Amino acid sequence: MAIKSNLDAVNDALRTAMKKDDRVVVLGEDVGALGGVFRATAGLQKEFGEKRVFDTPLAEAGIVGTAIGMAMYGLKPVAEIQFMGFIFPALNQLFAHAARLRNRSRGRFNVPLVIRTPWGAGAGALEHHMESTEALLTQIPGLKVVAPSTPYDMKGMLLAAIEDPDPVIFLEHMRIYRAVKGEVPEGHYTVPLGKSEVVREGKDITLIGWGYMRHLAMHIADLLAEKGIDAEVLDLKTLAPLDSKTILASAMKTGRDIILHEAPRTCGLGAEIAAICSECGLLSLKAPVERVTGYDITMPLRMSEKLNIPDEARVLEAVDRVMNF
Amino acid sequence: MAIKSNLDAVNDALRTAMKKDDRVVVLGEDVGALGGVFRATAGLQKEFGEKRVFDTPLAEAGIVGTAIGMAMYGLKPVAEIQFMGFIFPALNQLFAHAARLRNRSRGRFNVPLVIRTPWGAGAGALEHHMESTEALLTQIPGLKVVAPSTPYDMKGMLLAAIEDPDPVIFLEHMRIYRAVKGEVPEGHYTVPLGKSEVVREGKDITLIGWGYMRHLAMHIADLLAEKGIDAEVLDLKTLAPLDSKTILASAMKTGRDIILHEAPRTCGLGAEIAAICSECGLLSLKAPVERVTGYDITMPLRMSEKLNIPDEARVLEAVDRVMNF
Amino acid sequence: MILGKYDPLKGEKFCMIDENGIAKEVASLPDAEKLKALYCDMVKIRAMDDKAFSLQRQGRLGTYGQLKGSEAVQVGAAHAMEKDDWLVPSYRENGLMHLRGVPLSSIYLYWAGNELGAKFPEGSKILPFSIPVGSQMLHAVGLGMAANIRGDKAAIVTCFGDGATSEGEFHEAMNFAGVFNSPTVFLCTNNQFAISFRSTKQTKTPTIAQKALSYGFEGIVVDGMDAVAMYQTVSEALAKARMGGGPTFIEAVTFRLCDHTTSDDASIYQDPKEVAMWQARDPVVRLKKYLTSANLWKQEDEEKLTTDVKKAIDEAVAVLGSANKPTPEDLFGFTYAVQPQLDWQLRDLKGVIERKSHGN
Amino acid sequence: MILGKYDPLKGEKFCMIDENGIAKEVASLPDAEKLKALYCDMVKIRAMDDKAFSLQRQGRLGTYGQLKGSEAVQVGAAHAMEKDDWLVPSYRENGLMHLRGVPLSSIYLYWAGNELGAKFPEGSKILPFSIPVGSQMLHAVGLGMAANIRGDKAAIVTCFGDGATSEGEFHEAMNFAGVFNSPTVFLCTNNQFAISFRSTKQTKTPTIAQKALSYGFEGIVVDGMDAVAMYQTVSEALAKARMGGGPTFIEAVTFRLCDHTTSDDASIYQDPKEVAMWQARDPVVRLKKYLTSANLWKQEDEEKLTTDVKKAIDEAVAVLGSANKPTPEDLFGFTYAVQPQLDWQLRDLKGVIERKSHGN
Ligand SMILES: Cc1ncc(C[n+]2csc(CCOP(=O)(O)OP(=O)(O)O)c2C)c(N)n1
Ligand SMILES: Cc1ncc(C[n+]2csc(CCOP(=O)(O)OP(=O)(O)O)c2C)c(N)n1
Ligand SMILES: [Mg+2]
Ligand SMILES: [Mg+2]
């Protein structure tokens, strides 16, 4: 199997989907000749032509709103929002329409739309280029939100998202676009949406993460192993709808849970996961569910952004607290 | 003291603020001659003139964006978004600017802006006219979100919001606009933002609500009293920043907590409250924190909307579960 | 050719039959059958609209937004559209939606707040109407872009009001339509009010149609109380769209001869003299005047029409009366195609309902 | 009077000194001091911009967006503005912001990702620049509305690019400006690219300036590589604004003579022949040609200028080198005026940092 970066896995998935199904079209700012600011769509316009891969005017509501129309027509648009921090102008279209047209039309229409967008901090970018606002989206019924963290999942879940009959927000963590590589099968395969995955088994404590945080969790688990602590790592993968079953199974097995995320703490997705764990697993909990998250502040600029992102030190201190509760 | 409805309390607060401070201006769709679709701004244009009370074109980003500019100029704009379901086009302005300009300018500018908007279900209105999307806003650092539920608080907190140097989203629950009346002092007074309030003391169980849900909680507490259960009721009042101290004090005192909200369950504000309670009060909890909320579906139309809102039956069943855990 | 002939910058407006029922160029009128059909449909949608109003007053519908004053716009567009054309309406297009195939009973059910009314006939190219103002036009443009991508002939009518043109999404829709040559007819009913706000204050330009110049395509002002002018203009714009000529913007100037919705009280902000002036231009009366004067319409025609319309409405009201309430499954079933994670919530709701019905 | 004289619909463009450095009407030129000042400031901001680029390449700044090609727009606007005028910039206006009073060192610090660079001098009427494209113009319009409400004389310049005109918020800002007669100068730098996307594809109209007609106020196309034309146009628009004449839209046509930002590689999508053509119109070279030919500028002037500019830049770089890093308090302190609920999070961060620094 070929070793690919997350970025190449995205590109591979798009190419595979476009070859398989001529209803798949790719649109967004700079996705055509330039191949996207990260080159995620590189080469696609050349291969599939300007009708199926095209640049749009600079207007996020326009991108998402017209893509909704295309999806209702029967196409399978894959729209790129250049950075997650710029999804806000499109929220009305997502909330009021993409998420609701199936319901509003009693199933007569559906919106098989994928919105890809780079997210997350740590790449030293400008203000608004390192946001993690996934919990704004996960509370909107009718939307699916996924955030794979390995090239294998990136490709398989993007293919699954494109085949999904409902709107899917597909989050690609910038910090691991090129930094993380892994095996990616040739051709078509899918990794199901809606499932989280235990990517490392352990019995003492569960670390839950997504995107870059999954990798941090794996790193922490290695460190803990040296100290004799056997950590389980759960890669959330799908953020909405939540795979409560898998989350709970792991939480109740170890009785000690730490959720890692970059978004601000308050009302982040960690709150929902913590709430579920204590609701359904109260008696199995050996310690309070900990959340190690971004602080409730505006994401700092490049020089200080890492102060705001959970890191080894902060997670290890949380592990200490949980293990010694 | 005069007995007023919530709606009249809002009107009173606006009039009081405008008399006291000529920097206060009121803008929004139909707030002028019509006095707002609910008449919350009735009479203000006549009294204070078209310069200080004015209709805007139909554009929510325009309303909030220009109000941000006015606030930076030194005015104190109070902008109305006609219904909470229509705040989405303005989210970019709220997230990217209102919430951040103090930080981005290192305190050189601030945004003393109030956004008033009717919210909540139960009034039998159209689609999009009964949304409760407060948790979309409470996770944005830099915004304050308040949701008073009595005329006394409505007036006092609106006056406090207008005097606050930072942007405040002021939620006015539609179902209790006219249905709830109470004593309202003449003239100027404020009720501080940032504080929740125990509005009924009890020792067996805590019911946490805001807006209409506070009143449901009080009703449930009465029913429980007949059964010999002594319920405490916490009116959250300020949704962001959360008054964790008051929440925790009550939660740990009774050890049994039920949070009521109309918004969808997943990633609703209830998740954060539940997470806080189990994080800091795990050992005091006598039962899992329960959330009785809207379901994770699109708000149904008028005929069925009440099926989706927590009601007496659902809350009483939750009380049973918690008391018999 | 109508498009291109009336310059909004010069204040020109297209009209075929004036407010006194006098035709400007009889030779350019559609045939008698078409004229009569336009008239009959206006009568019908006005009656169904009036009925909706009284149903609301009886508490059988929720808030309802009447269309009175816009009959000519809606009937003109309905007759201009061909079978395969798409319709992307706002909440005000109940008449147009019905004429395009949505049963009257569905319309009543929907406004009664019953989800079952939202189920339009399978295969009909009518999107559910949009309540967030200004947001639906992007879907119309996207439908057209999709047709262009697939090489299909297509045309789309999207409807909205004067107020909607202030929303950012209107701008984005217009701009995308121009850039991608989307076969979309932007049909703006300028009824001169956005709730209480006058269209003359909504923007600083004297017409809305001239905004099309900012997007590189044609805009035209039409007398929106003249069903014939509306029919002809929309027909031409649709023909142009189907032939690859791209988008057109039509500003239909009418007047809202009713409250904004049944929750509104227009007497607070409408000037009775102005209302009277516009009532005198009533689109239904106007066409009837012409038909009568041209000897195309007789008392017995009117009687038959009244009976037919009444029958259709009575049937719809009967359906409304006997309709089922939505079940919990109806509320949960369309959030996603499949969503097992919601199952427990559905069970919860059903459990509560059942226990309630057993009185415990 | 420049405004109103050049009709964008007819493809007219205002220019005073052409690309060969030849003045069209010498009599209408500003005085020699002003011409020299315009030139000197263009040299200065180009040098500071080049320095920022090389600092980025050395890893001392983060991603940086150069302004090369837009010197004339920024210098022209800076000189047109009076002390009390407001500036509402985008990320590309580093030159203009500096000329309006933001220290060079602050600009470097900001782009280095140090919050301390965001602290502009107290009292300066310059908003922090906006990164979300198209969103800041509403603030400018709001400032002007506030001034109107208070009865203050005021004028605001807001800057943005060709791409920004596609955003819905641009539309809303333009519409509000027209409706409320906001004293706002919309200064659009059409550098012909939004990252890789050509301005000719951004919209279907041949000019951007003509969009102003949709909002009921004047729009004009100006040669954006001609500092004199820019200075004169912005001056006139500001004077009109201060006198209650309301908004003006200025499209300054230039060409991006650099990558979009240091993260971009324009060679993928720019045509070298076209780039060369536009390089020949370089705004700095052009004005120097005129000054030299008019005997207003000598070799020794150039030498002194070079020395002065170098000194200013070196000083700013020194500040960059010796600046403090933001503290946790800097990160937490400006979320709200007062926010006790954040205290524990600040303590948490400080604790982590301290324990790290003690190696445990
Ligand atoms: C985005 C949004 N904002 C506000 C509203 C509330 N609202 C409903 S209808 C209306 C006025 C619409 O005016 P116009 O576009 O002229 O259409 P009309 O009702 O006259 O047909 C308003 C403000 C809404 N539905 N959507
Ligand atoms: C709302 C938003 N969408 C996307 C981006 C990403 N982005 C940054 S600059 C840019 C192009 C802007 O083009 P233009 O307005 O012409 O300004 P220029 O960069 O040419 O000065 C884009 C797409 C952004 N910053 N904001
Ligand atoms: Mg209208
Ligand atoms: Mg540009």
Short mmCIF file of C-alpha atoms in Angstrom, two decimals, chain B residues 3-236:
data_model
loop_
_atom_site.label_atom_id
_atom_site.label_comp_id
_atom_site.label_asym_id
_atom_site.label_seq_id
_atom_site.Cartn_x
_atom_site.Cartn_y
_atom_site.Cartn_z
CA ILE B 3 -47.32 45.18 37.56
CA LYS B 4 -45.95 44.70 34.08
CA SER B 5 -45.52 41.96 31.53
CA ASN B 6 -42.09 40.93 30.35
CA LEU B 7 -42.78 42.77 27.13
CA ASP B 8 -43.65 45.99 28.91
CA ALA B 9 -40.58 45.60 31.09
CA VAL B 10 -38.43 45.55 27.97
CA ASN B 11 -40.12 48.66 26.68
CA ASP B 12 -39.71 50.33 30.04
CA ALA B 13 -36.01 49.47 30.18
CA LEU B 14 -35.40 50.88 26.72
CA ARG B 15 -37.21 54.08 27.54
CA THR B 16 -35.38 54.43 30.83
CA ALA B 17 -32.00 53.86 29.19
CA MET B 18 -32.71 56.29 26.38
CA LYS B 19 -33.74 58.99 28.82
CA LYS B 20 -30.68 58.50 30.96
CA ASP B 21 -28.08 58.32 28.20
CA ASP B 22 -28.43 59.99 24.84
CA ARG B 23 -25.89 57.63 23.35
CA VAL B 24 -28.42 54.81 23.46
CA VAL B 25 -29.96 54.16 20.04
CA VAL B 26 -32.44 51.50 18.96
CA LEU B 27 -32.35 49.90 15.53
CA GLY B 28 -33.66 46.87 13.70
CA GLU B 29 -36.35 45.66 11.34
CA ASP B 30 -39.70 47.35 12.04
CA VAL B 31 -38.66 48.78 15.40
CA GLY B 32 -39.65 52.33 14.42
CA ALA B 33 -43.21 53.31 13.50
CA LEU B 34 -44.51 49.79 14.05
CA GLY B 35 -42.74 49.44 17.38
CA GLY B 36 -41.46 45.96 16.55
CA VAL B 37 -43.47 42.90 15.62
CA PHE B 38 -44.12 42.32 19.31
CA ARG B 39 -44.37 46.06 20.12
CA ALA B 40 -41.33 45.88 22.39
CA THR B 41 -40.15 49.22 21.02
CA ALA B 42 -43.61 50.79 20.80
CA GLY B 43 -43.67 54.53 21.25
CA LEU B 44 -39.91 54.95 21.33
CA GLN B 45 -39.54 56.52 17.92
CA LYS B 46 -42.23 59.02 18.72
CA GLU B 47 -40.58 59.91 21.99
CA PHE B 48 -36.93 59.95 20.96
CA GLY B 49 -37.10 60.73 17.26
CA GLU B 50 -36.05 58.99 14.08
CA LYS B 51 -32.36 59.56 14.67
CA ARG B 52 -32.30 57.48 17.81
CA VAL B 53 -34.94 54.88 16.93
CA PHE B 54 -34.87 53.67 13.37
CA ASP B 55 -35.84 50.91 11.01
CA THR B 56 -33.12 49.28 8.96
CA PRO B 57 -33.15 47.46 5.66
CA LEU B 58 -33.84 43.74 5.96
CA ALA B 59 -30.31 42.50 6.59
CA GLU B 60 -29.13 41.00 9.84
CA ALA B 61 -25.40 41.18 9.15
CA GLY B 62 -26.00 44.79 8.19
CA ILE B 63 -27.78 45.51 11.44
CA VAL B 64 -25.16 43.91 13.64
CA GLY B 65 -22.18 45.06 11.56
CA THR B 66 -23.20 48.69 11.46
CA ALA B 67 -24.16 48.55 15.13
CA ILE B 68 -20.61 47.37 15.86
CA GLY B 69 -19.34 50.45 14.06
CA MET B 70 -21.71 52.68 16.02
CA ALA B 71 -20.60 51.08 19.26
CA MET B 72 -16.96 51.71 18.43
CA TYR B 73 -17.83 55.30 17.66
CA GLY B 74 -19.11 55.67 21.19
CA LEU B 75 -22.83 55.03 20.91
CA LYS B 76 -24.70 52.34 22.76
CA PRO B 77 -26.74 50.61 20.09
CA VAL B 78 -29.53 48.25 21.04
CA ALA B 79 -30.26 46.22 17.93
CA GLU B 80 -33.22 43.93 17.51
CA ILE B 81 -33.02 40.70 15.56
CA GLN B 82 -36.65 39.99 14.81
CA PHE B 83 -36.49 36.32 15.83
CA MET B 84 -33.61 34.26 17.12
CA GLY B 85 -33.91 31.95 14.13
CA PHE B 86 -32.74 34.84 11.95
CA ILE B 87 -29.55 35.60 13.81
CA PHE B 88 -27.50 33.31 11.56
CA PRO B 89 -26.71 35.84 8.84
CA ALA B 90 -25.20 37.98 11.61
CA LEU B 91 -23.09 35.26 13.21
CA ASN B 92 -20.00 36.21 11.26
CA GLN B 93 -20.19 39.73 12.63
CA LEU B 94 -20.75 38.41 16.14
CA PHE B 95 -18.01 35.79 16.08
CA ALA B 96 -15.39 37.55 14.00
CA HIS B 97 -15.88 41.08 15.25
CA ALA B 98 -18.23 41.89 18.13
CA ALA B 99 -16.67 39.21 20.29
CA ARG B 100 -13.09 40.04 19.33
CA LEU B 101 -12.59 43.71 18.71
CA ARG B 102 -11.59 44.41 22.29
CA ASN B 103 -8.98 41.70 22.10
CA ARG B 104 -7.88 42.51 18.58
CA SER B 105 -7.35 46.17 19.48
CA ARG B 106 -5.80 45.37 22.88
CA GLY B 107 -8.58 47.23 24.62
CA ARG B 108 -8.36 50.36 22.48
CA PHE B 109 -11.87 49.66 21.22
CA ASN B 110 -14.76 47.93 22.85
CA VAL B 111 -18.18 47.03 21.55
CA PRO B 112 -20.92 48.09 23.97
CA LEU B 113 -23.63 46.53 21.87
CA VAL B 114 -26.86 44.84 22.89
CA ILE B 115 -28.66 42.45 20.57
CA ARG B 116 -32.19 41.79 21.70
CA THR B 117 -34.01 38.86 20.19
CA PRO B 118 -37.19 36.90 20.93
CA TRP B 119 -36.61 33.18 21.29
CA GLY B 120 -38.13 29.93 22.37
CA ALA B 121 -41.08 27.80 21.46
CA GLY B 122 -44.60 27.38 22.59
CA ALA B 123 -46.16 30.40 20.94
CA GLY B 124 -47.34 28.40 17.93
CA ALA B 125 -45.37 30.37 15.39
CA LEU B 126 -43.96 29.46 11.98
CA GLU B 127 -40.89 27.44 11.21
CA HIS B 128 -37.72 29.30 12.32
CA HIS B 129 -39.76 31.40 14.73
CA MET B 130 -39.31 29.14 17.74
CA GLU B 131 -35.61 28.41 17.87
CA SER B 132 -33.44 28.12 20.95
CA THR B 133 -29.92 28.33 19.68
CA GLU B 134 -28.36 29.89 22.73
CA ALA B 135 -25.57 27.34 22.87
CA LEU B 136 -24.30 28.49 19.50
CA LEU B 137 -23.58 31.81 21.17
CA THR B 138 -22.47 30.71 24.62
CA GLN B 139 -19.41 29.02 23.22
CA ILE B 140 -18.05 32.19 21.65
CA PRO B 141 -15.55 33.85 24.00
CA GLY B 142 -16.15 37.58 24.18
CA LEU B 143 -19.94 37.44 24.02
CA LYS B 144 -22.26 37.61 26.98
CA VAL B 145 -25.61 35.89 26.72
CA VAL B 146 -28.48 36.52 29.09
CA ALA B 147 -32.04 35.19 29.23
CA PRO B 148 -34.12 36.73 32.01
CA SER B 149 -37.52 35.27 32.76
CA THR B 150 -39.33 37.75 35.00
CA PRO B 151 -40.30 41.35 34.34
CA TYR B 152 -38.11 42.52 37.22
CA ASP B 153 -35.03 40.85 35.78
CA MET B 154 -36.00 41.71 32.23
CA LYS B 155 -35.86 45.41 32.95
CA GLY B 156 -32.92 45.33 35.34
CA MET B 157 -30.79 43.09 33.18
CA LEU B 158 -31.57 44.99 29.99
CA LEU B 159 -30.43 48.17 31.70
CA ALA B 160 -27.31 46.36 32.90
CA ALA B 161 -26.71 44.99 29.40
CA ILE B 162 -26.95 48.45 27.88
CA GLU B 163 -24.45 49.77 30.42
CA ASP B 164 -22.12 46.83 29.95
CA PRO B 165 -18.97 47.68 28.00
CA ASP B 166 -19.08 44.39 26.07
CA PRO B 167 -21.50 42.86 23.58
CA VAL B 168 -24.51 41.22 25.18
CA ILE B 169 -27.06 38.98 23.49
CA PHE B 170 -30.31 39.59 25.27
CA LEU B 171 -32.84 36.79 24.86
CA GLU B 172 -36.52 37.45 25.44
CA HIS B 173 -38.65 34.33 25.61
CA MET B 174 -41.73 34.74 23.43
CA ARG B 175 -43.99 32.41 25.31
CA ILE B 176 -43.71 34.53 28.45
CA TYR B 177 -43.69 37.93 26.76
CA ARG B 178 -47.26 38.58 27.80
CA ALA B 179 -48.07 35.49 29.84
CA VAL B 180 -45.78 36.40 32.72
CA LYS B 181 -46.34 39.57 34.71
CA GLY B 182 -44.71 40.88 37.81
CA GLU B 183 -43.64 43.88 39.83
CA VAL B 184 -41.34 46.30 38.11
CA PRO B 185 -39.86 49.32 39.91
CA GLU B 186 -40.13 52.74 38.34
CA GLY B 187 -37.04 54.35 36.91
CA HIS B 188 -33.51 53.11 36.79
CA TYR B 189 -32.09 50.03 38.48
CA THR B 190 -29.90 47.18 37.31
CA VAL B 191 -29.74 43.47 37.93
CA PRO B 192 -26.17 42.32 37.49
CA LEU B 193 -25.14 40.16 34.55
CA GLY B 194 -23.11 37.07 35.29
CA LYS B 195 -25.20 35.85 38.21
CA SER B 196 -27.62 33.00 38.46
CA GLU B 197 -30.22 32.95 41.18
CA VAL B 198 -31.79 30.39 43.45
CA VAL B 199 -35.40 31.46 43.11
CA ARG B 200 -36.77 28.76 45.35
CA GLU B 201 -34.79 27.00 48.01
CA GLY B 202 -35.02 23.28 48.50
CA LYS B 203 -32.90 20.41 49.69
CA ASP B 204 -33.86 17.33 47.69
CA ILE B 205 -33.32 18.18 44.07
CA THR B 206 -32.25 21.14 41.93
CA LEU B 207 -34.15 22.14 38.80
CA ILE B 208 -32.17 24.44 36.52
CA GLY B 209 -33.93 26.44 33.82
CA TRP B 210 -33.97 29.73 31.98
CA GLY B 211 -36.63 31.63 30.07
CA TYR B 212 -39.90 29.73 30.02
CA MET B 213 -38.22 26.73 31.62
CA ARG B 214 -37.71 28.60 34.85
CA HIS B 215 -41.47 28.92 35.13
CA LEU B 216 -42.01 25.28 34.29
CA ALA B 217 -39.47 24.43 36.96
CA MET B 218 -41.36 26.51 39.55
CA HIS B 219 -44.56 24.75 38.59
CA ILE B 220 -42.90 21.36 38.95
CA ALA B 221 -41.50 22.40 42.32
CA ASP B 222 -45.04 23.12 43.49
CA LEU B 223 -46.20 19.71 42.35
CA LEU B 224 -43.25 18.06 44.05
CA ALA B 225 -43.93 19.90 47.28
CA GLU B 226 -47.31 18.18 47.40
CA LYS B 227 -45.48 14.87 47.14
CA GLY B 228 -43.11 15.87 49.90
CA ILE B 229 -40.14 16.52 47.64
CA ASP B 230 -38.39 19.78 48.41
CA ALA B 231 -37.11 21.13 45.11
CA GLU B 232 -34.68 23.99 44.63
CA VAL B 233 -35.10 26.05 41.48
CA LEU B 234 -32.18 27.81 39.86
CA ASP B 235 -32.92 30.49 37.30
CA LEU B 236 -29.76 30.61 35.22
#
